Short mmCIF file of C-alpha atoms in Angstrom, two decimals:
data_model
loop_
_atom_site.label_atom_id
_atom_site.label_comp_id
_atom_site.label_asym_id
_atom_site.label_seq_id
_atom_site.Cartn_x
_atom_site.Cartn_y
_atom_site.Cartn_z
CA UNK A 133 94.31 111.95 105.29
CA UNK A 134 91.21 114.18 105.18
CA UNK A 135 93.18 117.33 104.36
CA UNK A 136 94.94 115.68 101.42
CA UNK A 137 91.72 114.00 100.21
CA UNK A 138 93.34 110.55 100.22
CA UNK A 139 91.04 108.05 98.51
CA UNK A 140 92.27 104.88 100.25
CA UNK A 141 94.17 104.32 103.51
CA UNK A 142 95.73 100.91 104.27
CA UNK A 143 96.88 100.31 107.84
CA UNK A 144 99.53 97.59 108.32
CA UNK A 145 98.78 95.53 111.42
CA UNK A 146 100.14 92.26 112.83
CA UNK A 147 99.04 88.84 114.03
CA UNK A 148 100.10 90.04 117.49
CA UNK A 149 96.88 92.12 117.52
CA UNK A 150 94.88 88.89 117.91
CA UNK A 151 94.32 88.19 121.62
CA UNK A 152 97.31 90.43 122.39
CA UNK A 153 99.73 89.39 125.11
CA UNK A 154 101.91 92.52 125.16
CA UNK A 155 101.67 96.29 124.78
CA UNK A 156 102.77 96.17 121.15
CA UNK A 157 99.95 93.78 120.23
CA UNK A 158 97.37 95.68 122.30
CA UNK A 159 98.35 99.00 120.72
CA UNK A 160 98.08 97.44 117.26
CA UNK A 161 94.61 96.10 118.07
CA UNK A 162 93.61 99.55 119.36
CA UNK A 163 94.93 101.04 116.13
CA UNK A 164 92.85 98.53 114.13
CA UNK A 165 89.75 99.62 116.06
CA UNK A 166 90.52 103.28 115.44
CA UNK A 167 91.10 102.77 111.70
CA UNK A 168 87.97 100.63 111.32
CA UNK A 169 85.95 103.23 113.22
CA UNK A 170 86.77 105.92 110.64
CA UNK A 171 84.41 104.31 108.14
CA UNK A 172 80.81 105.44 107.95
CA UNK A 173 81.36 108.55 110.11
CA UNK A 174 80.75 110.96 107.24
CA UNK A 175 84.04 112.75 107.91
CA UNK A 176 85.39 112.11 104.42
CA UNK A 177 85.10 109.84 101.40
CA UNK A 178 88.35 108.06 102.30
CA UNK A 179 88.12 104.26 102.49
CA UNK A 180 90.04 102.91 105.48
CA UNK A 181 91.17 99.26 105.57
CA UNK A 182 93.64 97.04 107.40
CA UNK A 183 96.07 94.26 106.50
CA UNK A 184 97.12 91.82 109.22
CA UNK A 185 100.55 90.24 108.72
CA UNK A 186 102.49 87.36 110.16
CA UNK A 187 106.29 87.49 109.98
CA UNK A 188 107.86 88.79 106.77
CA UNK A 189 110.97 86.78 105.86
CA UNK A 190 114.00 89.01 105.32
CA UNK A 191 112.45 92.15 106.79
CA UNK A 192 113.99 94.21 109.58
CA UNK A 193 113.64 92.24 112.80
CA UNK A 194 113.08 88.91 111.05
CA UNK A 195 114.53 85.86 112.78
CA UNK A 196 116.22 84.61 109.58
CA UNK A 197 118.94 87.32 109.38
CA UNK A 198 119.56 86.85 113.11
CA UNK A 199 120.06 83.10 112.69
CA UNK A 200 122.37 83.64 109.72
CA UNK A 201 124.48 86.08 111.73
CA UNK A 202 124.69 83.64 114.65
CA UNK A 203 125.71 80.81 112.29
CA UNK A 204 128.43 82.94 110.70
CA UNK A 205 129.85 83.56 114.18
CA UNK A 206 129.92 79.82 114.89
CA UNK A 207 126.85 79.78 117.10
CA UNK A 208 125.08 79.30 119.30
CA UNK A 209 121.78 79.80 117.52
CA UNK A 210 119.25 81.02 120.07
CA UNK A 211 115.62 79.86 120.02
CA UNK A 212 113.12 80.95 122.65
CA UNK A 213 111.29 77.62 123.08
CA UNK A 214 111.29 74.20 121.33
CA UNK A 215 107.55 74.43 120.57
CA UNK A 216 107.30 78.05 119.39
CA UNK A 217 105.72 78.50 115.92
CA UNK A 218 105.14 81.48 113.65
CA UNK A 219 103.42 82.30 110.35
CA UNK A 220 105.78 83.50 107.62
CA UNK A 221 105.26 85.36 104.36
CA UNK A 222 107.66 86.71 101.76
CA UNK A 223 108.25 90.39 101.02
CA UNK A 224 106.50 90.09 97.58
CA UNK A 225 103.49 88.46 99.31
CA UNK A 226 103.35 91.28 101.85
CA UNK A 227 103.50 93.93 99.14
CA UNK A 228 100.83 92.17 97.08
CA UNK A 229 98.53 91.94 100.11
CA UNK A 230 98.78 95.69 100.72
CA UNK A 231 98.09 96.49 97.05
CA UNK A 232 95.21 94.00 96.82
CA UNK A 233 93.65 95.37 100.01
CA UNK A 234 93.85 98.90 98.64
CA UNK A 235 92.20 97.80 95.41
CA UNK A 236 89.47 95.57 96.88
CA UNK A 237 88.58 97.36 100.10
CA UNK A 238 85.29 99.19 100.57
CA UNK A 239 86.21 100.44 104.04
CA UNK A 240 86.54 98.87 107.48
CA UNK A 241 87.80 95.45 106.42
CA UNK A 242 90.76 93.52 107.82
CA UNK A 243 92.54 91.62 105.04
CA UNK A 244 94.58 88.51 105.84
CA UNK A 245 96.74 86.35 103.57
CA UNK A 246 96.19 82.60 103.76
CA UNK A 247 99.62 81.76 105.17
CA UNK A 248 99.18 78.01 105.38
CA UNK A 249 100.64 76.05 108.28
CA UNK A 250 102.71 77.85 110.93
CA UNK A 251 106.39 76.91 110.99
CA UNK A 252 108.30 75.69 114.03
CA UNK A 253 111.18 78.09 114.68
CA UNK A 254 113.46 75.25 115.81
CA UNK A 255 112.94 73.50 112.44
CA UNK A 256 113.82 76.73 110.63
CA UNK A 257 116.98 77.10 112.73
CA UNK A 258 118.09 73.53 111.97
CA UNK A 259 117.37 73.95 108.25
CA UNK A 260 119.42 77.16 108.08
CA UNK A 261 122.32 75.50 109.89
CA UNK A 262 122.28 72.58 107.42
CA UNK A 263 121.97 74.93 104.42
CA UNK A 264 125.07 76.71 105.72
CA UNK A 265 127.00 73.43 105.58
CA UNK A 266 126.95 72.55 109.27
CA UNK A 267 125.30 69.95 111.48
CA UNK A 268 122.89 71.20 114.15
CA UNK A 269 123.95 70.47 117.75
CA UNK A 270 127.29 69.16 116.46
CA UNK A 271 128.99 72.00 114.57
CA UNK A 272 126.53 74.70 115.64
CA UNK A 273 124.83 74.52 119.02
CA UNK A 274 121.20 75.51 119.55
CA UNK A 275 120.30 77.14 122.85
CA UNK A 276 116.82 77.70 124.28
CA UNK A 277 116.68 81.10 125.94
CA UNK A 278 113.04 81.17 127.10
CA UNK A 279 110.02 83.16 125.99
CA UNK A 280 110.21 86.89 126.60
CA UNK A 281 107.49 88.59 128.71
CA UNK A 282 104.32 88.84 126.62
CA UNK A 283 105.60 86.44 123.95
CA UNK A 284 103.34 83.61 122.78
CA UNK A 285 104.20 80.05 121.79
CA UNK A 286 102.05 80.53 118.68
CA UNK A 287 100.37 83.45 116.94
CA UNK A 288 96.85 83.61 115.48
CA UNK A 289 95.57 85.62 112.54
CA UNK A 290 91.89 85.57 113.46
CA UNK A 291 90.07 86.11 116.75
CA UNK A 292 87.12 83.84 117.51
CA UNK A 293 83.95 85.66 116.51
CA UNK A 294 85.48 87.69 113.68
CA UNK A 295 83.33 87.14 110.59
CA UNK A 296 85.31 85.89 107.59
CA UNK A 297 84.01 86.94 104.19
CA UNK A 298 85.43 85.46 100.95
CA UNK A 299 87.17 87.65 98.38
CA UNK A 300 87.78 87.19 94.67
CA UNK A 301 91.42 86.42 95.46
CA UNK A 302 91.80 82.77 96.54
CA UNK A 303 94.71 83.49 98.89
CA UNK A 304 93.18 86.50 100.64
CA UNK A 305 90.58 86.39 103.42
CA UNK A 306 88.73 89.40 104.75
CA UNK A 307 87.13 90.07 108.11
CA UNK A 308 83.89 92.02 107.84
CA UNK A 309 84.10 95.77 108.49
CA UNK A 310 82.52 97.71 111.34
CA UNK A 311 80.75 101.05 111.36
CA UNK A 312 81.66 104.35 112.97
CA UNK A 313 82.47 104.07 116.69
CA UNK A 314 84.76 107.03 117.34
CA UNK A 315 83.12 108.82 120.26
CA UNK A 316 83.87 106.06 122.78
CA UNK A 317 87.36 105.45 121.40
CA UNK A 318 88.39 109.09 121.22
CA UNK A 319 87.71 109.76 124.89
CA UNK A 320 89.70 106.73 125.98
CA UNK A 321 92.52 107.44 123.56
CA UNK A 322 92.80 110.96 125.00
CA UNK A 323 93.14 109.40 128.46
CA UNK A 324 95.72 106.92 127.14
CA UNK A 325 97.72 109.73 125.54
CA UNK A 326 97.80 111.59 128.86
CA UNK A 327 99.05 108.46 130.66
CA UNK A 328 101.72 108.06 127.98
CA UNK A 329 102.84 111.64 128.64
CA UNK A 330 103.08 110.83 132.34
CA UNK A 331 104.90 107.54 131.53
CA UNK A 332 102.92 105.51 134.07
CA UNK A 333 103.41 101.96 132.80
CA UNK A 334 100.93 100.06 134.96
CA UNK A 335 98.16 102.61 134.31
CA UNK A 336 98.86 102.53 130.57
CA UNK A 337 98.42 98.74 130.59
CA UNK A 338 95.23 99.07 132.63
CA UNK A 339 93.80 101.60 130.16
CA UNK A 340 94.75 99.36 127.21
CA UNK A 341 92.98 96.48 128.96
CA UNK A 342 89.89 98.67 129.37
CA UNK A 343 89.85 99.51 125.64
CA UNK A 344 90.94 96.05 124.43
CA UNK A 345 89.33 93.52 126.82
CA UNK A 346 91.06 90.54 125.18
CA UNK A 347 94.47 92.00 126.06
CA UNK A 348 96.21 89.72 128.56
CA UNK A 349 99.09 91.73 129.99
CA UNK A 350 102.18 89.72 130.94
CA UNK A 351 103.19 89.92 134.59
#
């Protein structure tokens, strides 16, 4: 980034970075901290900012293509838990959020799209079954397979204590930026990188917990 004199850097994060319950979420939160910490260090004129996404409908790994594939095979459609909910956004909304963040950001902010009310995954599964011309639990069975380790019933986009600042875009919220804080992070990230080289899982989780105190490791 510095070498190429990039003017603006937008890091794509996830709602799993909020009170993370697994390594993926904790590593994303750590990445947010690292990106935010680049601002105000005097290392370059690059403006670093973050966008925090929920689920993008139709993207790789989205539940919708999985459900469609299961329906085409005659079922069952697998849902982790009857009460699990998720935020969803479309691919155009995701692209617009990245572009708007790049245009509006002054450095250090976390941009979030107002994604409305979270959707129950079981309702989405039933709707897709009906839209495919079948009756849920009659033509196509639904099976509950249980939450995976580190998986939450619901995701959040904002951690308590994060300061929300309005933007000129009515659908976009922004969390206030932080100043340079690289010295502390860099030492710990070096230690984390060494543990990753050694592939010591429990020590990696312990180091992530040290850096990201809100990380609640499963198991």
